[in-house]
Coordinates of C-alpha atoms and ligand atoms in Angstrom, one line a residue:
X6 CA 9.0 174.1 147.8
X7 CA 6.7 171.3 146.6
X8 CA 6.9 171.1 142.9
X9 CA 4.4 168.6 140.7
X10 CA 5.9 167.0 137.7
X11 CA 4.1 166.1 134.9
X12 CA 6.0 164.7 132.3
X13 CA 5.3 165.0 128.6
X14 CA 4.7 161.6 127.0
X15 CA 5.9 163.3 123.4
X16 CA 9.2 164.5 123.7
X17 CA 9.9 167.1 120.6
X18 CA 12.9 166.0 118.2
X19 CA 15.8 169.0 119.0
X20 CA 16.7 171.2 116.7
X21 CA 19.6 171.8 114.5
X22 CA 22.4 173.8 117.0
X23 CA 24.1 175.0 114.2
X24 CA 21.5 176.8 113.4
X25 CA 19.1 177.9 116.6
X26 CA 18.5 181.7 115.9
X27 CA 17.1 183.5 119.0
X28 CA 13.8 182.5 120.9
X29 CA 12.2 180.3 118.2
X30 CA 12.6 176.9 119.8
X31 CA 10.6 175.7 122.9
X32 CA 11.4 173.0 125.5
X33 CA 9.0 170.1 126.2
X34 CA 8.0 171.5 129.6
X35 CA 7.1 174.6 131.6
X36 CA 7.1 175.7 135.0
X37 CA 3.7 176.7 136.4
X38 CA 3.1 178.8 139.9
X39 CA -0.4 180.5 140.6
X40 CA -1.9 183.2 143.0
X41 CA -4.9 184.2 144.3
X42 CA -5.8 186.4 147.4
X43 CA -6.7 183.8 149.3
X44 CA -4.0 181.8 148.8
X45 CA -1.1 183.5 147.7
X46 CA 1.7 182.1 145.5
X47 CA 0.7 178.4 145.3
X48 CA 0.5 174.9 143.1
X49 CA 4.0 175.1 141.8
X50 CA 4.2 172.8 138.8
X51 CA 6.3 171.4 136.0
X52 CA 3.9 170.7 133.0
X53 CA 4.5 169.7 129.5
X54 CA 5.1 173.0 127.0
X55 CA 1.8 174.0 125.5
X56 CA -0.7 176.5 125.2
X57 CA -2.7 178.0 127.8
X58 CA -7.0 178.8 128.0
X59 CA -7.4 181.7 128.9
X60 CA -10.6 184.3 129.5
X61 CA -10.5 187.1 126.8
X62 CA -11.6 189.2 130.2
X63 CA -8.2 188.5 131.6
X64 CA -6.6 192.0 132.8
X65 CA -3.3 191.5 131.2
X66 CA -4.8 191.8 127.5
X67 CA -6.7 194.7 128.6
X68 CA -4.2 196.9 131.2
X69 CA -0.7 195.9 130.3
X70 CA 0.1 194.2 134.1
X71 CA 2.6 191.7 132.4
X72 CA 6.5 191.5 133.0
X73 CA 9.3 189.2 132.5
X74 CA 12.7 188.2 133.1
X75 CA 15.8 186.9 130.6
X76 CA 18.3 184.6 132.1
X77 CA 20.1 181.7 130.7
X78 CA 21.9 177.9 131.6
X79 CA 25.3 176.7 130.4
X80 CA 26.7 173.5 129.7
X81 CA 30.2 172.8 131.4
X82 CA 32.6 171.0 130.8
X83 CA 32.0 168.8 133.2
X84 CA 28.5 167.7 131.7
X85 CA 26.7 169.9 134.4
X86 CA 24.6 173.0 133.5
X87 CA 24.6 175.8 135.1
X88 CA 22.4 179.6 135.8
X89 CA 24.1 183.1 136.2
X90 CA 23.2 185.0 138.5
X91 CA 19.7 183.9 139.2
X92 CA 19.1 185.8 142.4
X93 CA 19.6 188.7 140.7
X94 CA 17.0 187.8 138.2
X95 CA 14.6 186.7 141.0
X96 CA 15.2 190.6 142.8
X97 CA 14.9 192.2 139.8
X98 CA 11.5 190.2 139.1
X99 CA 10.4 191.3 142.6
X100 CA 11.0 195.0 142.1
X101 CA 9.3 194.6 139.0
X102 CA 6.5 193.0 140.5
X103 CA 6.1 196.0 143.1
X104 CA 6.2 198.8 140.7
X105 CA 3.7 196.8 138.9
X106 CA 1.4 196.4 142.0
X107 CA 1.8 192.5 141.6
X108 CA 2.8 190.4 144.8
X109 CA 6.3 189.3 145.1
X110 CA 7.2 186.4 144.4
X111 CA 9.7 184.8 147.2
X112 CA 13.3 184.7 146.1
X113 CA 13.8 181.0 146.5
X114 CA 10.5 179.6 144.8
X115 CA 12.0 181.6 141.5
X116 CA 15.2 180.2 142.0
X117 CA 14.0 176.2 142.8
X118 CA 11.0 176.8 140.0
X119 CA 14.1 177.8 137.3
X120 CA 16.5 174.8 138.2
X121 CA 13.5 172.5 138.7
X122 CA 12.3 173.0 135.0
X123 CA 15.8 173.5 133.4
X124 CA 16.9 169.8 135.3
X125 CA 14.4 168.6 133.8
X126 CA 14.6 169.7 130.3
X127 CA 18.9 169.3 130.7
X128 CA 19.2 167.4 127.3
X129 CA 17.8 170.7 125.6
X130 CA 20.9 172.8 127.2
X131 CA 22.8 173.6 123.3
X132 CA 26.5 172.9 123.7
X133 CA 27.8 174.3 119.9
X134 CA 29.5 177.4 120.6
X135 CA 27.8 180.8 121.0
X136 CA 24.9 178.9 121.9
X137 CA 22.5 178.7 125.6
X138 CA 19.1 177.2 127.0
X139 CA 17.5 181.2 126.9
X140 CA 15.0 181.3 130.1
X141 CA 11.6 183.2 130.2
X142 CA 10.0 183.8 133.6
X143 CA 7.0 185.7 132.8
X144 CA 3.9 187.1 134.9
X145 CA 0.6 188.1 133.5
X146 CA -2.5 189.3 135.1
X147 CA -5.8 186.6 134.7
X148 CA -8.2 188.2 136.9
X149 CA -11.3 188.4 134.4
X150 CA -12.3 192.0 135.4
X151 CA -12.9 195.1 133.2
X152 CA -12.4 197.6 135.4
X153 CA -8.8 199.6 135.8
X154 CA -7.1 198.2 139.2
X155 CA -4.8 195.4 140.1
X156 CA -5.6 191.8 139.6
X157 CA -6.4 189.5 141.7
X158 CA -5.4 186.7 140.1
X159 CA -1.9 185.9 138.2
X160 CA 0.2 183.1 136.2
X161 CA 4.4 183.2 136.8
X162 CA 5.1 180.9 134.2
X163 CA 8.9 179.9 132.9
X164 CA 9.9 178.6 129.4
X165 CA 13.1 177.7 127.8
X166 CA 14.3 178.7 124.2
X167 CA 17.2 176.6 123.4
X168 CA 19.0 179.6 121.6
X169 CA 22.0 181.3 118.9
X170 CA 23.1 184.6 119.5
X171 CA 20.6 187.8 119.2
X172 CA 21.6 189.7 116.4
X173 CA 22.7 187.8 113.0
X174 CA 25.8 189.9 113.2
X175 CA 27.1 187.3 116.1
X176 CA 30.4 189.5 117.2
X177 CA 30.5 192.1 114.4
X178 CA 29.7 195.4 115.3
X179 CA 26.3 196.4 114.8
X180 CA 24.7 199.6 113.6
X181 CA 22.7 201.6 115.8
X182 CA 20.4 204.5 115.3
X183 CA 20.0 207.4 118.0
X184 CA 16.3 208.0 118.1
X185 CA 15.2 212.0 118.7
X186 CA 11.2 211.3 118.0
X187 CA 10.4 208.9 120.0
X188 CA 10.9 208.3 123.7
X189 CA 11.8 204.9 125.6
X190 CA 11.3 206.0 129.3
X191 CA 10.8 208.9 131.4
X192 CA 11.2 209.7 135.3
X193 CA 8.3 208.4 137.2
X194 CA 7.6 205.9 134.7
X195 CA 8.7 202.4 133.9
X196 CA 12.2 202.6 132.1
X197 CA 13.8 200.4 135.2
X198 CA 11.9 197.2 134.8
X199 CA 11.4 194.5 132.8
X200 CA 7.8 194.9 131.8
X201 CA 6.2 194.2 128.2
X202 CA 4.8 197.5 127.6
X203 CA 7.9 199.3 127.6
X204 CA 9.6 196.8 124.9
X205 CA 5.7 197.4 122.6
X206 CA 6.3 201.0 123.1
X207 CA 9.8 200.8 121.3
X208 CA 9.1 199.4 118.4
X209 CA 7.9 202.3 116.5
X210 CA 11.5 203.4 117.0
X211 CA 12.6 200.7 115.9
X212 CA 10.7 199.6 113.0
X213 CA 12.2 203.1 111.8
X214 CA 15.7 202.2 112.7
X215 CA 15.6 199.0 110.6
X216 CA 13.8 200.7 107.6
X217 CA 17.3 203.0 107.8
X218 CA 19.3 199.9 107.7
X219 CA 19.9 200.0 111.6
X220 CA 20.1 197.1 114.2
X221 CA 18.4 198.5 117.0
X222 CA 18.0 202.2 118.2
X223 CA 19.8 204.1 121.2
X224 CA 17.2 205.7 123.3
X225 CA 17.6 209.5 124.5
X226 CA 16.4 210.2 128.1
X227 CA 12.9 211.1 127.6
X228 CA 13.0 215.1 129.3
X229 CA 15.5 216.6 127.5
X230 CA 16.1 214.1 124.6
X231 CA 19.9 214.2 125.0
X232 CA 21.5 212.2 127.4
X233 CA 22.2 208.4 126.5
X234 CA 20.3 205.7 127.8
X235 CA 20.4 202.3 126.5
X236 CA 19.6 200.2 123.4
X237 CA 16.3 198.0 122.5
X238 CA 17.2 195.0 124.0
X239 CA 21.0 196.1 126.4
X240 CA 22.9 198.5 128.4
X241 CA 25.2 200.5 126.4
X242 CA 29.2 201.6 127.6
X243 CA 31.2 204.1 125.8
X244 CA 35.1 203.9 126.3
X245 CA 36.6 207.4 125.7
X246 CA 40.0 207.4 126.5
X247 CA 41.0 205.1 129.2
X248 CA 37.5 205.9 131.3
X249 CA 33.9 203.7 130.5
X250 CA 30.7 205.5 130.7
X251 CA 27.2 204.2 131.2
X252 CA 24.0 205.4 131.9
X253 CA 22.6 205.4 135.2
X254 CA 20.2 203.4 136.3
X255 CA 18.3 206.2 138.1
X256 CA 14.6 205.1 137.2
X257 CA 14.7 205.1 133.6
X258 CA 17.2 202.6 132.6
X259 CA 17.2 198.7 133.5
X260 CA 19.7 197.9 135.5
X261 CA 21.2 195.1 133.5
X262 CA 22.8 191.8 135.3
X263 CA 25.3 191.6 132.7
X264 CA 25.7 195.6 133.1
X265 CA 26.6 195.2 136.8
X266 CA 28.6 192.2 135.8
X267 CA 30.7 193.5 133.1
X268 CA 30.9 197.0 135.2
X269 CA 32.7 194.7 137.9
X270 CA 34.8 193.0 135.3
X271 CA 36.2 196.1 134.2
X272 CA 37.0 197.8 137.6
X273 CA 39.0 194.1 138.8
X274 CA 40.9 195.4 135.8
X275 CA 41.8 198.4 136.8
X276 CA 39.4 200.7 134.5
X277 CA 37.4 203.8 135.8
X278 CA 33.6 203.4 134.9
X279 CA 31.5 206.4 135.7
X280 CA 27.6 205.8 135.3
X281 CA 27.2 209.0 134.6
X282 CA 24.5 211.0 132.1
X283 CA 26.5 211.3 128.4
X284 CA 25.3 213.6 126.6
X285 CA 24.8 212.4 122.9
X286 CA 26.4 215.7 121.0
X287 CA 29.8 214.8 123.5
X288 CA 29.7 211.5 122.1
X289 CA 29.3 212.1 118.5
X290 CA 31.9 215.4 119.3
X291 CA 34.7 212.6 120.8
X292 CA 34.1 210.5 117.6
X293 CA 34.7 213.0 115.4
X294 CA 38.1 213.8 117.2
X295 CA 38.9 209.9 117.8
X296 CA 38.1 209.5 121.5
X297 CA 35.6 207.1 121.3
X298 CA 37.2 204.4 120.7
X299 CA 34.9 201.3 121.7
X300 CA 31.5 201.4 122.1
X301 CA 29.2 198.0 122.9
X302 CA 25.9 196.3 124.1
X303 CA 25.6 194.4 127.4
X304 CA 22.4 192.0 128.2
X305 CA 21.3 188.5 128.3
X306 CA 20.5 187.9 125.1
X307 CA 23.4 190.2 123.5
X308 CA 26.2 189.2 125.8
X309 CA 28.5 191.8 124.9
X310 CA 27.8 192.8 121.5
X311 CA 30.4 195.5 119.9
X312 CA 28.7 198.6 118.1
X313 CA 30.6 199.7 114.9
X314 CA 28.1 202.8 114.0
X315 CA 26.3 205.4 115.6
X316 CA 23.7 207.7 113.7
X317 CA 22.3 210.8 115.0
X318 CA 20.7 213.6 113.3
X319 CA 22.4 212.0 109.8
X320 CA 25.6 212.2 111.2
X321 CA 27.7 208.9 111.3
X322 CA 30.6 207.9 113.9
X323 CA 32.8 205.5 112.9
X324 CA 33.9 203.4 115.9
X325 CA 36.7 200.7 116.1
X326 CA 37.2 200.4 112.5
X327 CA 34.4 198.1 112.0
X328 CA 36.4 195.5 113.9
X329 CA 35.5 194.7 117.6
X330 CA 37.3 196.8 120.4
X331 CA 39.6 195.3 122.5
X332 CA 37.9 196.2 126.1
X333 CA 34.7 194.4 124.2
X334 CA 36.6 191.4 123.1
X335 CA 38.0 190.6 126.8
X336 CA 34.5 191.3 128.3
X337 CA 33.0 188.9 126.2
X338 CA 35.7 186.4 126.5
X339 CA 35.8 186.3 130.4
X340 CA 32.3 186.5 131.0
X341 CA 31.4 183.4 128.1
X342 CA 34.4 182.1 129.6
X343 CA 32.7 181.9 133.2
X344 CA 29.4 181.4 132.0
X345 CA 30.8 178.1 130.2
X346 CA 33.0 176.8 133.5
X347 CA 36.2 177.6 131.1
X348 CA 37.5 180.2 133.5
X349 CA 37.6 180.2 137.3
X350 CA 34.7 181.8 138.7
X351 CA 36.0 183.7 141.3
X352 CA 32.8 186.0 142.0
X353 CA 30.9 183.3 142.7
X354 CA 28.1 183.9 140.2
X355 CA 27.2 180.4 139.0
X356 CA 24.9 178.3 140.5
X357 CA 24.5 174.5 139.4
X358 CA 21.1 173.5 138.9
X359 CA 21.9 169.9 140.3
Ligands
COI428 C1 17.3 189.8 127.6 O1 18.5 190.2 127.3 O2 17.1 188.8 128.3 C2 16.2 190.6 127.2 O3 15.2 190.4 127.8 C3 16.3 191.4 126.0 C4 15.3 191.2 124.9 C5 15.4 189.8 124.3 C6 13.9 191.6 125.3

């Protein structure tokens, strides 16, 4: 693929590493790729960072067709940066795209766009520890059109966000609340991709949960408001006894890259994980007798993030201690430890961007 490269004459000063937060610092360039009926995905380009004109008619302020992807580049040791996984991202953007009516976008012109644009803006890579380059694919609908169908027209752009972790707690657990009002996904619907509406949706919930002094809110399947689902912004495991449970990812839940990585992780070591439906009074039943013993957070922007407290219905279980778990501990430490080029990377799940 034939990208253009424009390159800004005002490169930004970086900012402080030691102090990045999450998804507050931009790049000096963005990756551009355009379609239209007639002429599909074209004009891939590499542009400096800036803001966009656009026609207040365009139907993704009006009809919701918008959806993104989270992925995120690594320095190594070596000086070289690297991408995890990025073919998963770029499938899981496709099936996005097709529930979304929105044509696919070809695996490899995600892929080329992403290491295109992070190559270029290499120097903003963050090397302080706990640190990444955060990457934002995005696509929006810009048809200028009123009435309800799919566009016709659409931006797939990518930014960068070099990043700290996602929740100020870093690697202490955080405090979740189980929501029983309001509803994250239900069958049919949208819960399985990665689209905009379903993350505007949530924060009722939880606006709620951090009025109670919670992090982020567990979401209850939507049809019988009992079985565990996931979190705000990750997949969510449960360790009871020596066996892991997660939701499934039967239509309602996203199917996380670090969930299927961390899910492999743990079965190379030997531990059963059943992504099975968990039904929330079970859970807070085991924690009141001590079987749940680890409980944690898996996604791009978490990692592997331990959770110390659960709340439903008033009731609080106590897990780990307030200390981080050990099962937790070693999937964060293997899969940072990859990500970084600090241990072998024997699945094969980094990819260079040069
Ligand atoms: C991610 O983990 O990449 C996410 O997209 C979660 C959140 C920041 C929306």
């Amino acid at each position: 693929m034939q990208i253009a490269i424009t390159q800004t004459t005002t490169p930004k000063p970086k900012p402080d590493e030691t102090n990045l937060g999450f998804g507050v610092h931009y790049t000096d360039h963005m990756f551009l790729l355009h379609y239209t009926k007639e002429k599909g995905w074209h004009n891939a380009e590499i542009v400096p960072y800036g803001p966009f004109m656009m026609d207040p008619a365009s139907m993704v302020f009006h009809y919701g067709q918008e959806c993104f992807e989270g992925m995120k580049a690594y320095p190594t040791p070596s000086g070289g940066v690297q991408l995890f996984r990025p073919e998963k991202n770029a499938q899981r953007m496709a099936s996005t795209h097709q529930r979304l009516c929105i044509p696919e976008i070809p695996e490899e012109v995600f892929v080329e766009g992403v290491k295109q644009l992070v190559k270029l803006d290499k120097s903003w890579v963050p090397t302080q520890p706990g640190t990444s380059l955060y990457i934002r694919p995005c696509t929006i609908a810009t048809e200028p059109h009123l009435g309800v169908k799919a566009s016709d027209e659409y931006l797939f752009f990518v930014i960068c966000s070099p990043s700290g972790a996602y929740y100020q707690e870093g690697l202490n657990p955080v405090k979740i609340y189980v929501e029983e009002e309001y509803t994250r996904a239900a069958p049919g619907g949208t819960g399985f991709i990665k689209c905009g509406g379903n993350y505007g949706a949530s924060l009722a919930g939880q606006e709620k949960a951090h009025k109670l002094g919670y992090s982020q809110v567990l979401w209850l399947d939507g049809v019988h408001r009992r079985y565990v689902e996931e979190v705000g912004s990750m997949n969510c495991f449960f360790k009871l006894g020596d066996t892991i449970y997660t939701a499934p990812t039967s239509g309602t839940v996203l199917p996380g890259i670090t969930r299927m990585s961390c899910i492999d992780l743990l079965t190379s070591w030997g531990y059963t994980v059943k992504e099975e439906a968990l039904a929330i009074d079970d859970l807070m039943a085991a924690a009141r007798e001590g079987g749940l013993t680890e409980v944690f957070g898996t996604g791009t922007a978490a990692v592997v993030s331990p959770v110390g407290q659960l709340c439903y219905k008033e009731e609080i279980a106590h897990i780990g201690g307030g200390k981080i778990g050990e099962v937790t501990q070693r999937l964060y430490d293997t899969l940072t430890g990859i990500q970084w080029g600090l241990l072998p990377d024997t699945n094969g799940w980094m990819v260079p961007v040069e």
